[in-house]
Amino acid sequence: MNAAEAKDMFRERARSRIPLTGAAIGSGISTKYVLTGGADFILSATGGRFRCSGAHSMGAFFSMGNTNDFILDFSVREILPRSENKPVIIGVSPNDPHCDGDAMLALIRDCGFHGVNNFPSIGFYDGPFRRALEKSGFTFAREVEFLRKAGEMGLFTLAFVYTPEEARQMAEAGVHAVCATQQTPADSSPAIRAGLNSRESETRYAGIFRAVEASAPDCVRLFYAGGAIATPEDVDAMLQNTDSHGYIGGSIFERFPTAHAVEEITGQYKKIIRLTHENKALRQELIRKKGFDEIVGQSRLMQDLFDVVNKVADKDVNVLVTGESGTGKELIVKAIHYNSKRQNQPFIKVNCAAIPEALLESELFGHTKGAFTGATNDRIGLFQLADKGTLFLDEIGELNLGMQAKLLRVIQQRELQRIGSDKFIKLDFRLVAATNMNLLDLMNAGKFREDLYYRLNVVSINTPALRHRKEDINLIAAFFLRRIADKLATSGNWSMPWRARPFSARIR
Amino acid sequence: MPFADANDIVLKMGAALARPAGDTPLLAGVLATDQFRIMDTFIDRLRRAGYAGVQNFPSIGIVSGRVRTLLENSDMGYDCEVRLIKKASEKGLFCSALVFGQSDADAMARAGADMLVAHLPLTEDGDMQEWDAASSAFPARLRADTPGRAGVVLAAGFVGGVRACGECPAQYESLRHAERSFAEGRA
């Protein structure tokens, strides 16, 4: 589309009364998405760039840089390349003392802009300050003349006006479109916007449109949405109630939705990461409570042991924990369970040495009512209770060969029959066994089945005795002292030696 | 007006002026409403550039009408300039504050300004008689109401620039008159 086609498009839309939507924006990304949303034209303005910088768009009126250099820089690099053949109008100020108006217009045309606009306009100011500016040579008349020349050069011209008088001047200069605007806090807080009255804007804009129509009936009449006109419904009402052909939006497209979306999405990410973190922290706390941090030691042997536990915990393999009594086998087994995927499932411990042989089968596999004398009810066995979780068989070396055979079958088949039942029950459990006996010796002596041994011993972990890790003694002593101290602090009704020396002796 | 970066200009001028200024204190006019600079670090840069102090210039105090109200409601108001003076004062710089009425003077005095420069409303044609009538006793009253200031200088706003008029003569009629003129100017 060239400038002439842009003019035709505006004229045709005004004639057909299909409202024009213009987007006053300041970045490439805004250009892309307002066009996807259906904007009919782009007004590249420094106010938009200020918004995108997180600054207030009114900054565009103050001495923070040269507005014309600023707008040309990002409009050429970001906005024109993404304009998808829609008209792009650039807002420049002919009041810039360094600006040669003719050269500026030639540059604008050569860069490929379809039209030009007077932003930031002197019309923004009012009162004595405005009069002082006018007397100092910063005049609205200069803007009128600039747009008149732009039109003569073939560019589309869009004039921002704040009063009916300014509208009249621009219309008489032959601009193609006039946009009625006002000094409203277009991108201020919702609280400020709530205090604005859209009827006031309506009256003001209607006065401007009347002035335009009286001077140039063919001139396209637009209004600037913002301030009290902040929603699609507000815009629609303004279109219905005024004699306008469309509108231009800045903050309503570029700032309000972006601010909301960025805030919302960031919050969602933050929330989920925080929840994950909290969840992890809670899991760690649980693990600490259930054994892992009770395993005390910094020695090389213990570091290796922690490594193995960490590596094996999440693998669904059988583990055999060996070691002398009192070396912490059960703590290791718990650590494996609570660091595994099954940590939220049952952890069932069976001490094979503590259950009488006659009862062991029933305890492990369960029974049906009447399966044997005294079986007055159905009973679920410990294997079944451990379904989806971990079954810990302590003192596995104490099992007799008969039980070993039955156990082997359950481990291999992952199914069992309750005593007295002919039904097979499928199970999913992880088996960890522990013993203080040397299973190899038992195997050689024919007291432990070889096939069961290799089934259990997929991974073997040995818990070292304290005599093999003397460097841990201080730590372990401190650990127990801390426990004793905690107990003393919370227990108030036992005979306490209240003097230091007997107290020390007691601790010793 | 948005035709140059005021703070960048003053920073660069520091390097050029510090040597010729010699022992004469050099003050930087700072646009306190600059949205692209952190004033805290900018003041440090000014000091390194050779400035002994700051003044809130260009000031939005001369902006009137609806725009002024808009600025005050958008955190781009005179309060930015008060914060500039406070920060510069805390950093030990000499602080000259342009004030446009008694409330500005009070705020700047509290912020630690060393000197208050009474800035009278803009006169549209540079008519001294009009300005004399408007100025009244503003500076004298400032001296009385904000004690402890090093000095009060009277300045008048003219189209095309601001002229410092030195110490205020005592013949002005009343501060109220000046403030009323100022308020009308704002409205």
CSV table of C-alpha atoms in Angstrom, one decimal, chain A residues 50 53 55-56 58-67 93 95-98 120 122 124-126 128-129 131-133 135-136 138 183-185 188 192 204, chain B residues 1-7 31 33-37 58 60 62-68 70-71 73-74 76 122-125 158-160 184-187:
chain,number,residue,atom,x,y,z
A,50,PHE,CA,7.5,5.6,26.7
A,53,SER,CA,9.7,1.5,28.4
A,55,ALA,CA,7.6,5.1,31.7
A,56,HIS,CA,4.6,7.4,31.6
A,58,MET,CA,3.4,12.0,29.1
A,59,GLY,CA,7.2,11.8,29.2
A,60,ALA,CA,6.9,12.2,25.5
A,61,PHE,CA,6.3,16.0,26.1
A,62,PHE,CA,9.5,16.6,28.2
A,63,SER,CA,13.2,17.1,27.6
A,64,MET,CA,14.4,13.5,27.7
A,65,GLY,CA,15.7,13.4,24.2
A,66,ASN,CA,14.9,14.7,20.7
A,67,THR,CA,11.4,13.4,19.9
A,93,SER,CA,7.1,17.7,15.9
A,95,ASN,CA,8.4,22.8,16.4
A,96,ASP,CA,11.8,21.1,17.0
A,97,PRO,CA,14.2,24.1,16.6
A,98,HIS,CA,16.7,21.7,15.0
A,120,PRO,CA,3.8,15.6,20.4
A,122,ILE,CA,1.8,22.1,21.3
A,124,PHE,CA,-1.4,19.5,24.6
A,125,TYR,CA,-0.5,22.5,26.7
A,126,ASP,CA,-3.0,25.1,27.8
A,128,PRO,CA,-0.3,30.7,30.5
A,129,PHE,CA,2.3,28.1,29.7
A,131,ARG,CA,0.5,31.2,25.6
A,132,ALA,CA,4.2,31.6,26.6
A,133,LEU,CA,5.1,28.8,24.2
A,135,LYS,CA,4.9,33.7,21.9
A,136,SER,CA,8.2,31.9,22.0
A,138,PHE,CA,6.6,27.0,19.6
A,183,GLN,CA,-5.4,16.0,28.2
A,184,THR,CA,-6.6,13.0,30.0
A,185,PRO,CA,-4.5,10.6,31.9
A,188,SER,CA,-3.1,6.4,34.5
A,192,ILE,CA,-7.8,8.0,38.3
A,204,ARG,CA,-15.7,17.9,23.8
B,1,MET,CA,10.0,20.5,25.3
B,2,PRO,CA,11.0,17.2,23.9
B,3,PHE,CA,13.8,18.4,21.6
B,4,ALA,CA,16.9,17.4,23.6
B,5,ASP,CA,18.0,15.4,26.6
B,6,ALA,CA,18.3,18.1,29.2
B,7,ASN,CA,20.2,16.0,31.7
B,31,LEU,CA,15.2,17.6,35.0
B,33,THR,CA,11.1,14.1,36.1
B,34,ASP,CA,13.5,12.3,33.8
B,35,GLN,CA,12.0,8.8,33.4
B,36,PHE,CA,15.2,7.2,32.1
B,37,ARG,CA,17.6,8.0,34.9
B,58,PRO,CA,13.8,22.7,34.0
B,60,ILE,CA,7.4,21.7,35.9
B,62,ILE,CA,6.1,26.8,35.2
B,63,VAL,CA,3.6,24.4,33.6
B,64,SER,CA,0.0,25.3,34.2
B,65,GLY,CA,-3.5,24.3,33.2
B,66,ARG,CA,-4.9,20.8,32.9
B,67,VAL,CA,-1.5,19.4,32.0
B,68,ARG,CA,-0.1,20.5,35.3
B,70,LEU,CA,-2.3,15.6,35.0
B,71,LEU,CA,1.4,15.7,35.8
B,73,ASN,CA,-1.6,13.0,39.3
B,74,SER,CA,0.9,10.9,37.4
B,76,MET,CA,5.6,13.5,37.3
B,122,LEU,CA,5.3,33.7,33.7
B,123,THR,CA,4.6,37.1,32.3
B,124,GLU,CA,3.3,36.8,28.8
B,125,ASP,CA,5.0,39.9,27.3
B,158,PHE,CA,9.7,35.7,30.9
B,159,VAL,CA,8.8,34.4,27.5
B,160,GLY,CA,12.0,33.3,26.0
B,184,GLU,CA,-4.7,31.7,38.7
B,185,GLY,CA,-1.8,31.0,36.3
B,186,ARG,CA,-2.0,27.3,37.2
B,187,ALA,CA,-5.8,27.2,36.7
